[in-house]
Short mmCIF file of C-alpha atoms in Angstrom, two decimals:
data_model
loop_
_atom_site.label_atom_id
_atom_site.label_comp_id
_atom_site.label_asym_id
_atom_site.label_seq_id
_atom_site.Cartn_x
_atom_site.Cartn_y
_atom_site.Cartn_z
CA UNK P 1 48.59 -27.23 21.05
CA UNK P 2 45.29 -28.08 19.36
CA UNK P 3 43.46 -30.43 21.71
CA UNK P 4 40.58 -32.81 21.49
CA UNK P 5 39.54 -35.67 23.70
CA UNK P 6 41.37 -38.59 22.13
CA UNK P 7 39.52 -41.29 24.08
CA UNK P 8 36.03 -39.95 23.33
CA UNK P 9 36.84 -39.43 19.65
CA UNK P 10 38.53 -42.81 19.31
CA UNK P 11 35.49 -44.60 20.70
CA UNK P 12 33.23 -42.69 18.31
CA UNK P 13 35.50 -43.32 15.30
CA UNK P 14 35.81 -47.02 16.07
CA UNK P 15 32.03 -47.27 16.34
CA UNK P 16 31.41 -45.74 12.94
CA UNK P 17 34.28 -47.75 11.44
CA UNK P 18 32.75 -50.99 12.72
CA UNK P 19 29.35 -50.00 11.38
CA UNK P 20 30.91 -49.08 8.03
CA UNK P 21 32.69 -52.43 7.72
CA UNK P 22 29.50 -54.34 8.60
CA UNK P 23 27.55 -52.26 6.10
CA UNK P 24 30.19 -52.68 3.38
CA UNK P 25 30.14 -56.45 3.76
CA UNK P 26 26.36 -56.43 3.32
CA UNK P 27 26.28 -53.95 0.42
CA UNK P 28 24.81 -56.38 -2.07
CA UNK P 29 22.00 -57.19 0.33
CA UNK P 30 21.37 -53.48 0.87
CA UNK P 31 21.07 -52.85 -2.86
CA UNK P 32 18.38 -55.47 -3.05
CA UNK P 33 16.38 -54.23 -0.13
CA UNK P 34 16.73 -50.45 -0.50
CA UNK P 35 13.24 -50.30 -1.92
CA UNK P 36 12.10 -52.34 1.08
CA UNK P 37 13.79 -50.19 3.69
CA UNK P 38 11.66 -51.57 6.50
CA UNK P 39 13.95 -54.58 6.47
CA UNK P 40 16.78 -52.27 7.59
CA UNK P 41 15.26 -51.10 10.85
CA UNK P 42 18.13 -52.76 12.70
CA UNK P 43 20.72 -50.58 10.94
CA UNK P 44 20.81 -46.79 10.80
CA UNK P 45 22.18 -45.25 7.62
CA UNK P 46 22.85 -41.66 6.61
CA UNK P 47 23.25 -40.87 2.90
CA UNK P 48 24.48 -37.35 2.30
CA UNK P 49 24.36 -35.58 -1.05
CA UNK P 50 27.00 -32.95 -1.66
CA UNK P 51 26.73 -30.03 -4.04
CA UNK P 52 28.25 -26.66 -4.97
CA UNK P 53 32.00 -26.05 -5.04
CA UNK P 54 34.67 -28.19 -3.44
CA UNK P 55 34.88 -26.09 -0.28
CA UNK P 56 31.16 -26.48 0.37
CA UNK P 57 31.37 -30.20 -0.30
CA UNK P 58 34.22 -30.76 2.13
CA UNK P 59 32.49 -28.79 4.89
CA UNK P 60 29.22 -30.64 4.31
CA UNK P 61 30.91 -34.05 4.37
CA UNK P 62 32.57 -33.21 7.68
CA UNK P 63 29.23 -32.05 9.09
CA UNK P 64 27.46 -35.21 7.97
CA UNK P 65 30.27 -37.35 9.38
CA UNK P 66 30.03 -35.76 12.82
CA UNK P 67 26.24 -36.12 12.77
CA UNK P 68 26.69 -39.80 11.91
CA UNK P 69 29.08 -40.19 14.85
CA UNK P 70 26.61 -38.61 17.23
CA UNK P 71 23.69 -40.75 16.04
CA UNK P 72 25.55 -44.06 15.55
CA UNK P 73 24.84 -44.13 11.84
CA UNK P 74 26.79 -45.35 8.84
CA UNK P 75 27.60 -42.45 6.51
CA UNK P 76 27.44 -42.94 2.75
CA UNK P 77 28.48 -40.03 0.54
CA UNK P 78 26.79 -39.62 -2.83
CA UNK P 79 29.47 -38.16 -5.06
CA UNK P 80 30.21 -37.41 -8.70
CA UNK P 81 33.16 -38.36 -10.90
CA UNK P 82 34.64 -34.87 -10.41
CA UNK P 83 35.50 -35.93 -6.85
CA UNK P 84 37.64 -38.85 -8.02
CA UNK P 85 41.29 -39.05 -6.93
CA UNK P 86 41.11 -36.14 -4.47
CA UNK P 87 41.20 -37.96 -1.12
CA UNK P 88 42.39 -41.17 0.42
CA UNK P 89 39.65 -43.33 1.87
CA UNK P 90 39.39 -42.42 5.59
CA UNK P 91 38.44 -45.96 6.66
CA UNK P 92 40.71 -48.96 5.99
CA UNK P 93 39.36 -51.76 3.81
CA UNK P 94 36.04 -50.02 3.22
CA UNK P 95 34.58 -46.95 1.54
CA UNK P 96 32.19 -44.18 2.54
CA UNK P 97 31.34 -43.41 -1.09
CA UNK P 98 28.00 -44.53 -2.47
CA UNK P 99 28.77 -46.76 -5.49
CA UNK P 100 28.40 -44.99 -8.83
CA UNK P 101 26.12 -47.81 -10.01
CA UNK P 102 23.87 -47.68 -6.93
CA UNK P 103 20.35 -48.56 -8.24
CA UNK P 104 18.48 -45.47 -7.03
CA UNK P 105 21.22 -42.91 -7.61
CA UNK P 106 19.20 -41.09 -10.27
CA UNK P 107 16.30 -40.78 -7.85
CA UNK P 108 18.64 -39.34 -5.21
CA UNK P 109 19.91 -36.70 -7.63
CA UNK P 110 16.40 -35.51 -8.38
CA UNK P 111 15.73 -34.63 -4.74
CA UNK P 112 15.76 -30.86 -4.12
CA UNK P 113 14.03 -28.06 -2.21
CA UNK P 114 10.85 -28.61 -4.23
CA UNK P 115 10.49 -32.30 -3.41
CA UNK P 116 7.06 -32.71 -1.76
CA UNK P 117 8.27 -35.52 0.50
CA UNK P 118 11.08 -33.60 2.18
CA UNK P 119 10.93 -33.54 5.97
CA UNK P 120 10.24 -29.82 6.28
CA UNK P 121 7.31 -30.07 3.91
CA UNK P 122 5.85 -33.02 5.83
CA UNK P 123 6.10 -30.99 9.05
CA UNK P 124 4.49 -27.95 7.45
CA UNK P 125 1.51 -29.98 6.28
CA UNK P 126 1.29 -31.85 9.61
CA UNK P 127 1.70 -35.16 7.80
CA UNK P 128 4.35 -36.07 10.32
CA UNK P 129 5.57 -34.67 13.65
CA UNK P 130 7.80 -35.55 16.57
CA UNK P 131 5.06 -37.63 18.20
CA UNK P 132 4.19 -39.73 15.14
CA UNK P 133 3.67 -43.29 16.40
CA UNK P 134 4.70 -45.17 13.26
CA UNK P 135 7.60 -43.25 11.70
CA UNK P 136 8.59 -43.93 8.10
CA UNK P 137 11.63 -45.99 7.21
CA UNK P 138 13.20 -43.22 5.14
CA UNK P 139 13.21 -39.42 5.33
CA UNK P 140 14.69 -36.78 3.04
CA UNK P 141 16.27 -33.83 4.87
CA UNK P 142 16.95 -30.68 2.86
CA UNK P 143 19.53 -28.59 4.75
CA UNK P 144 21.06 -26.50 1.95
CA UNK P 145 21.46 -22.72 2.11
CA UNK P 146 17.94 -22.11 0.77
CA UNK P 147 16.10 -24.45 3.14
CA UNK P 148 13.12 -22.92 4.93
CA UNK P 149 12.16 -22.60 8.60
CA UNK P 150 10.40 -25.96 8.61
CA UNK P 151 13.49 -27.69 7.23
CA UNK P 152 15.52 -26.03 10.00
CA UNK P 153 13.41 -27.71 12.67
CA UNK P 154 15.93 -30.51 12.12
CA UNK P 155 18.07 -28.62 14.66
CA UNK P 156 15.48 -28.94 17.45
CA UNK P 157 15.99 -31.55 20.15
CA UNK P 158 12.50 -33.06 19.91
CA UNK P 159 12.98 -33.60 16.17
CA UNK P 160 16.31 -35.32 16.79
CA UNK P 161 14.66 -37.71 19.21
CA UNK P 162 12.17 -38.55 16.48
CA UNK P 163 14.81 -38.88 13.74
CA UNK P 164 16.62 -41.49 15.83
CA UNK P 165 13.73 -43.82 14.97
CA UNK P 166 14.28 -43.46 11.19
CA UNK P 167 16.61 -46.10 9.68
CA UNK P 168 17.46 -44.16 6.50
CA UNK P 169 18.11 -40.42 6.32
CA UNK P 170 18.86 -38.80 2.98
CA UNK P 171 20.57 -35.46 3.66
CA UNK P 172 21.18 -32.82 1.01
CA UNK P 173 23.25 -29.85 2.11
CA UNK P 174 25.98 -27.43 1.10
CA UNK P 175 26.49 -25.97 4.59
CA UNK P 176 28.84 -26.40 7.52
CA UNK P 177 26.12 -27.05 10.08
CA UNK P 178 28.35 -28.33 12.90
CA UNK P 179 28.02 -25.14 15.05
CA UNK P 180 24.32 -25.79 15.55
CA UNK P 181 24.90 -29.41 16.56
CA UNK P 182 26.52 -27.95 19.70
CA UNK P 183 23.22 -26.23 20.51
CA UNK P 184 21.19 -29.46 20.49
CA UNK P 185 20.94 -30.78 24.08
CA UNK P 186 20.96 -34.42 22.95
CA UNK P 187 24.44 -33.98 21.47
CA UNK P 188 26.01 -31.37 23.72
CA UNK P 189 27.52 -33.65 26.37
CA UNK P 190 29.16 -35.95 23.83
CA UNK P 191 30.47 -33.02 21.78
CA UNK P 192 31.91 -31.36 24.88
CA UNK P 193 33.79 -34.58 25.60
CA UNK P 194 35.14 -34.89 22.08
CA UNK P 195 36.04 -31.24 21.57
CA UNK P 196 37.04 -29.38 24.75
CA UNK P 197 38.65 -26.84 22.41
CA UNK P 198 35.67 -25.67 20.39
CA UNK P 199 37.78 -23.85 17.82
CA UNK P 200 39.41 -27.02 16.49
CA UNK P 201 36.44 -29.15 15.43
CA UNK P 202 37.01 -28.98 11.68
CA UNK P 203 40.78 -28.86 12.18
CA UNK P 204 40.66 -32.39 13.60
CA UNK P 205 37.82 -33.77 11.49
CA UNK P 206 39.33 -32.36 8.30
CA UNK P 207 42.77 -33.78 8.99
CA UNK P 208 41.27 -37.18 9.68
CA UNK P 209 38.81 -37.37 6.80
CA UNK P 210 40.53 -35.53 3.96
CA UNK P 211 44.01 -36.84 3.37
CA UNK P 212 45.19 -35.83 -0.12
CA UNK P 213 45.47 -38.69 -2.58
CA UNK P 214 48.92 -39.64 -3.88
CA UNK P 215 48.25 -37.63 -7.04
CA UNK P 216 47.22 -34.54 -5.07
CA UNK P 217 50.05 -34.93 -2.55
CA UNK P 218 52.59 -35.11 -5.37
CA UNK P 219 51.34 -31.80 -6.78
CA UNK P 220 51.34 -30.23 -3.30
CA UNK P 221 54.85 -31.30 -2.33
CA UNK P 222 56.46 -30.48 -5.69
CA UNK P 223 55.08 -26.94 -5.68
CA UNK P 224 55.91 -26.40 -2.00
CA UNK P 225 59.47 -27.65 -2.32
CA UNK P 226 60.10 -25.70 -5.52
CA UNK P 227 58.72 -22.30 -4.48
CA UNK P 228 57.84 -22.06 -0.79
CA UNK P 229 60.03 -24.30 1.36
CA UNK P 230 63.16 -22.13 1.43
CA UNK P 231 61.39 -18.90 2.42
CA UNK P 232 61.72 -17.66 5.99
CA UNK P 233 57.99 -16.91 6.04
CA UNK P 234 55.06 -17.94 3.86
CA UNK P 235 52.09 -15.59 3.34
CA UNK P 236 48.95 -17.12 1.83
CA UNK P 237 46.43 -14.81 0.15
CA UNK P 238 43.15 -16.39 -0.98
CA UNK P 239 41.02 -14.12 -3.16
CA UNK P 240 37.43 -14.86 -4.12
CA UNK P 241 35.44 -12.29 -6.10
CA UNK P 242 31.73 -13.13 -6.00
CA UNK P 243 30.51 -10.04 -7.88
CA UNK P 244 33.07 -8.37 -10.20
CA UNK P 245 30.76 -5.36 -10.66
CA UNK P 246 30.59 -4.62 -6.93
CA UNK P 247 34.22 -5.64 -6.42
CA UNK P 248 36.30 -4.43 -9.41
CA UNK P 249 39.87 -5.66 -9.68
CA UNK P 250 41.35 -2.27 -8.76
CA UNK P 251 39.25 -2.06 -5.60
CA UNK P 252 40.17 -5.57 -4.48
CA UNK P 253 43.91 -5.13 -5.07
CA UNK P 254 43.83 -1.83 -3.16
CA UNK P 255 42.04 -3.63 -0.33
CA UNK P 256 44.60 -6.46 -0.25
CA UNK P 257 47.49 -4.01 -0.10
CA UNK P 258 45.73 -1.87 2.51
CA UNK P 259 45.20 -4.93 4.71
CA UNK P 260 48.60 -6.56 4.33
CA UNK P 261 50.58 -3.32 4.69
CA UNK P 262 48.53 -1.93 7.58
CA UNK P 263 48.80 -5.19 9.52
CA UNK P 264 52.50 -5.47 8.58
CA UNK P 265 52.01 -8.82 6.88
CA UNK P 266 53.92 -7.57 3.84
CA UNK P 267 56.71 -4.96 3.70
CA UNK P 268 56.50 -1.52 2.12
CA UNK P 269 58.53 -0.91 -1.04
CA UNK P 270 61.06 1.90 -1.49
CA UNK P 271 59.87 3.75 -4.59
CA UNK P 272 62.77 6.20 -4.32
CA UNK P 273 65.33 3.49 -5.09
CA UNK P 274 65.80 0.68 -7.56
CA UNK P 275 68.55 -1.23 -5.78
CA UNK P 276 68.20 -2.71 -2.32
CA UNK P 277 70.63 -1.71 0.41
CA UNK P 278 73.20 -4.42 1.17
CA UNK P 279 72.29 -6.56 4.15
CA UNK P 280 74.00 -9.54 5.74
CA UNK P 281 70.84 -10.91 7.39
CA UNK P 282 68.39 -10.57 4.53
CA UNK P 283 65.21 -12.58 5.05
CA UNK P 284 62.77 -13.84 2.48
CA UNK P 285 59.00 -14.10 2.23
CA UNK P 286 57.04 -16.22 -0.23
CA UNK P 287 53.57 -14.96 -1.15
CA UNK P 288 51.17 -17.64 -2.37
CA UNK P 289 48.22 -16.27 -4.35
CA UNK P 290 45.14 -18.48 -4.72
CA UNK P 291 42.62 -16.95 -7.10
CA UNK P 292 40.68 -17.78 -10.23
CA UNK P 293 42.21 -14.68 -11.84
CA UNK P 294 45.86 -13.88 -12.75
CA UNK P 295 45.55 -10.10 -12.28
CA UNK P 296 46.13 -10.14 -8.52
CA UNK P 297 49.29 -12.20 -8.91
CA UNK P 298 50.56 -9.97 -11.73
CA UNK P 299 49.98 -6.79 -9.75
CA UNK P 300 51.60 -7.92 -6.50
CA UNK P 301 54.51 -9.57 -8.31
CA UNK P 302 55.18 -6.38 -10.30
CA UNK P 303 55.22 -4.27 -7.12
CA UNK P 304 57.94 -6.38 -5.52
CA UNK P 305 59.83 -6.88 -8.78
CA UNK P 306 59.94 -3.19 -9.68
CA UNK P 307 61.06 -1.82 -6.31
CA UNK P 308 63.10 -3.10 -3.36
CA UNK P 309 61.52 -3.36 0.05
CA UNK P 310 62.24 -0.81 2.77
CA UNK P 311 63.10 -3.65 5.13
CA UNK P 312 65.48 -5.31 2.71
CA UNK P 313 63.37 -8.48 2.64
CA UNK P 314 63.33 -10.49 -0.56
CA UNK P 315 59.80 -11.21 -1.79
CA UNK P 316 58.73 -14.02 -4.11
CA UNK P 317 55.18 -14.19 -5.47
CA UNK P 318 53.66 -17.42 -6.78
CA UNK P 319 50.32 -18.64 -8.12
CA UNK P 320 49.76 -22.34 -8.89
CA UNK P 321 46.79 -21.83 -11.27
CA UNK P 322 44.27 -19.31 -12.57
CA UNK P 323 41.15 -20.97 -13.95
CA UNK P 324 39.29 -17.68 -14.72
CA UNK P 325 35.95 -19.09 -13.50
CA UNK P 326 34.68 -21.91 -11.31
CA UNK P 327 34.28 -25.15 -13.28
CA UNK P 328 31.54 -27.36 -11.91
CA UNK P 329 31.82 -31.07 -12.72
CA UNK P 330 35.50 -30.78 -13.70
CA UNK P 331 37.78 -33.22 -11.86
CA UNK P 332 41.02 -31.42 -12.78
CA UNK P 333 39.59 -28.09 -11.61
CA UNK P 334 38.72 -29.69 -8.27
CA UNK P 335 42.19 -31.23 -8.06
CA UNK P 336 43.80 -27.80 -8.49
CA UNK P 337 41.45 -26.34 -5.88
CA UNK P 338 42.28 -29.10 -3.40
CA UNK P 339 46.01 -28.65 -3.99
CA UNK P 340 45.74 -24.90 -3.37
CA UNK P 341 43.70 -25.37 -0.19
CA UNK P 342 46.49 -27.55 1.16
CA UNK P 343 49.23 -25.16 0.06
CA UNK P 344 47.43 -22.27 1.76
CA UNK P 345 47.15 -24.37 4.92
CA UNK P 346 50.96 -24.55 5.01
CA UNK P 347 51.24 -20.77 5.31
CA UNK P 348 52.57 -19.00 8.38
CA UNK P 349 50.09 -16.15 7.89
CA UNK P 350 46.85 -16.33 5.92
CA UNK P 351 44.56 -13.74 4.33
CA UNK P 352 41.16 -14.98 3.09
CA UNK P 353 38.03 -13.62 1.45
CA UNK P 354 34.68 -13.17 3.17
CA UNK P 355 32.13 -15.96 2.70
CA UNK P 356 34.65 -18.23 0.98
CA UNK P 357 34.38 -21.89 1.94
CA UNK P 358 37.65 -22.42 0.02
CA UNK P 359 39.34 -20.18 2.57
CA UNK P 360 37.54 -21.81 5.49
CA UNK P 361 38.94 -25.23 4.59
CA UNK P 362 42.48 -23.89 4.19
CA UNK P 363 42.51 -21.98 7.48
CA UNK P 364 41.06 -24.85 9.52
CA UNK P 365 43.34 -27.51 8.03
CA UNK P 366 46.32 -25.29 8.82
CA UNK P 367 45.14 -24.33 12.30
CA UNK P 368 45.28 -20.65 11.29
CA UNK P 369 43.21 -17.67 12.39
CA UNK P 370 43.25 -15.69 9.13
CA UNK P 371 42.89 -12.04 8.33
CA UNK P 372 39.51 -11.80 6.59
CA UNK P 373 38.99 -9.33 3.74
CA UNK P 374 35.60 -7.66 4.02
CA UNK P 375 33.35 -7.71 0.97
CA UNK P 376 33.65 -4.45 -1.00
CA UNK P 377 30.37 -2.59 -1.52
CA UNK P 378 29.48 0.07 -4.09
CA UNK P 379 32.90 -0.34 -5.72
CA UNK P 380 34.60 1.06 -2.61
CA UNK P 381 37.47 -0.36 -0.56
CA UNK P 382 36.12 -1.26 2.90
CA UNK P 383 37.45 0.63 5.90
CA UNK P 384 38.92 -1.20 7.71
CA UNK P 385 39.92 -3.51 4.84
CA UNK P 386 40.17 -6.64 6.98
CA UNK P 387 40.01 -8.05 10.48
CA UNK P 388 41.54 -10.98 12.34
CA UNK P 389 39.27 -14.00 12.71
CA UNK P 390 38.27 -14.85 16.27
CA UNK P 391 38.53 -18.55 15.50
CA UNK P 392 39.80 -20.87 12.78
CA UNK P 393 36.39 -22.56 12.56
CA UNK P 394 34.32 -22.26 9.34
CA UNK P 395 31.09 -20.27 9.31
CA UNK P 396 27.59 -21.77 9.14
CA UNK P 397 26.33 -19.11 6.73
CA UNK P 398 22.57 -19.55 6.91
CA UNK P 399 22.05 -20.73 10.46
CA UNK P 400 18.59 -20.96 12.08
CA UNK P 401 17.40 -17.98 14.09
CA UNK P 402 14.87 -20.03 16.04
CA UNK P 403 15.25 -20.93 19.71
CA UNK P 404 13.68 -24.38 19.91
CA UNK P 405 13.33 -24.27 23.69
CA UNK P 406 11.64 -20.86 23.74
CA UNK P 407 9.79 -21.62 20.49
CA UNK P 408 10.53 -18.10 19.27
CA UNK P 409 12.97 -16.31 17.01
CA UNK P 410 16.16 -15.36 18.82
CA UNK P 411 19.68 -14.12 18.21
CA UNK P 412 21.46 -17.44 18.50
CA UNK P 413 24.86 -15.74 18.37
CA UNK P 414 24.35 -14.14 21.77
CA UNK P 415 22.82 -16.96 23.83
CA UNK P 416 25.59 -19.57 23.99
CA UNK P 417 29.22 -18.89 24.97
CA UNK P 418 30.72 -21.20 22.33
CA UNK P 419 28.67 -19.97 19.35
CA UNK P 420 29.03 -16.43 18.01
CA UNK P 421 28.27 -14.54 14.82
CA UNK P 422 30.78 -14.89 12.00
CA UNK P 423 33.11 -12.01 11.21
CA UNK P 424 32.23 -12.10 7.52
CA UNK P 425 28.56 -13.14 7.65
CA UNK P 426 26.50 -11.60 10.43
CA UNK P 427 23.66 -14.03 9.70
CA UNK P 428 26.02 -16.94 10.26
CA UNK P 429 27.34 -18.72 13.33
CA UNK P 430 30.73 -20.17 14.20
CA UNK P 431 32.33 -22.02 17.08
CA UNK P 432 34.64 -20.10 19.41
CA UNK P 433 36.18 -20.55 22.83
CA UNK P 434 34.86 -18.65 25.84
CA UNK P 435 37.62 -16.05 25.74
CA UNK P 436 36.71 -15.02 22.17
CA UNK P 437 35.08 -11.63 21.80
CA UNK P 438 31.66 -10.87 20.43
CA UNK P 439 31.30 -9.76 16.84
#
């Protein structure tokens, strides 16, 4: 049973829903006064910009949503047309999407790590600090993977007290920064109430925020019913190759087989025979391959087509799409990715690739602790090839290594019982329960 505190979360959700409805009804007024943001000091808004691939975007939106809950802000998501038709709106009779014709949308898109007015830069140059008497009406927070140490001061409690005074926050990120919110004293008590089970934060947020649209759900259900539903067990294998030179196809396929056979996720084949032994209680497994490339599907399918299994199990291998490379700005590419994330989440057992936000979303939506394939190095199959995740939670890849209280660098994965280093990214942090082991 995946638990969260229903009462605490319901109160928080109703608060942000009420704020969203009020804000939506006053949208035309907001458009007129955005340039005069001092007029909005009575309302707190959070505009988040999402970038990178779909997995990163989903994780960032969930992070921004939880931050908005904790700070009683309205969340507006600046999105592109390639995000159209993926999700249902999470709030009835309103929208969390910034209108495509919003007057200053072009200005928002130009904000990046080089913008001189970003919060980290203002802190570095001592233009602003936590004790500033007259805070500005708007601040730009850059929290993407390549933000610097000054940008990461956002995660310090004294900075959060100051940011509460700012009506408008523009947040640009591609990270799942929720784990560090649990380390901020201002938020800890409320988060502990909402999520007594620390390993299910994105599981609950994701299932609330990201319902597939009718178009996406149709694709999901038709594929599932046609190829996966009748199997006794479904095995999802998500394969992401970041560097084909360091991770050649042959090395990756050897790694997948080494992992799945060693951990008995897939059965061995009988290469001495071509016909399976008769069996009255023959079971079936459906293998779902999610990859940009068709070679992994072809190889695994051929293995189980050419030879029978030693166990007598019947194996089917399926791949919904193979796009060859990641298409940025392509709505159909994102639709296929979203469909495959959901199909993977319906697996009984899941194997994912290191550092893949695509895999993180699938595992957390499905409530699955996956087997994680280590990144190959020097064109060699890792030994061991994989390990079981200690938690279904996504990884905050580039987490701060600064202890705000001690005002010194520290290993943040060893200080707090609910936050540990990620299995696949030692620089990253993820949420776990107390009983989870150290990395």
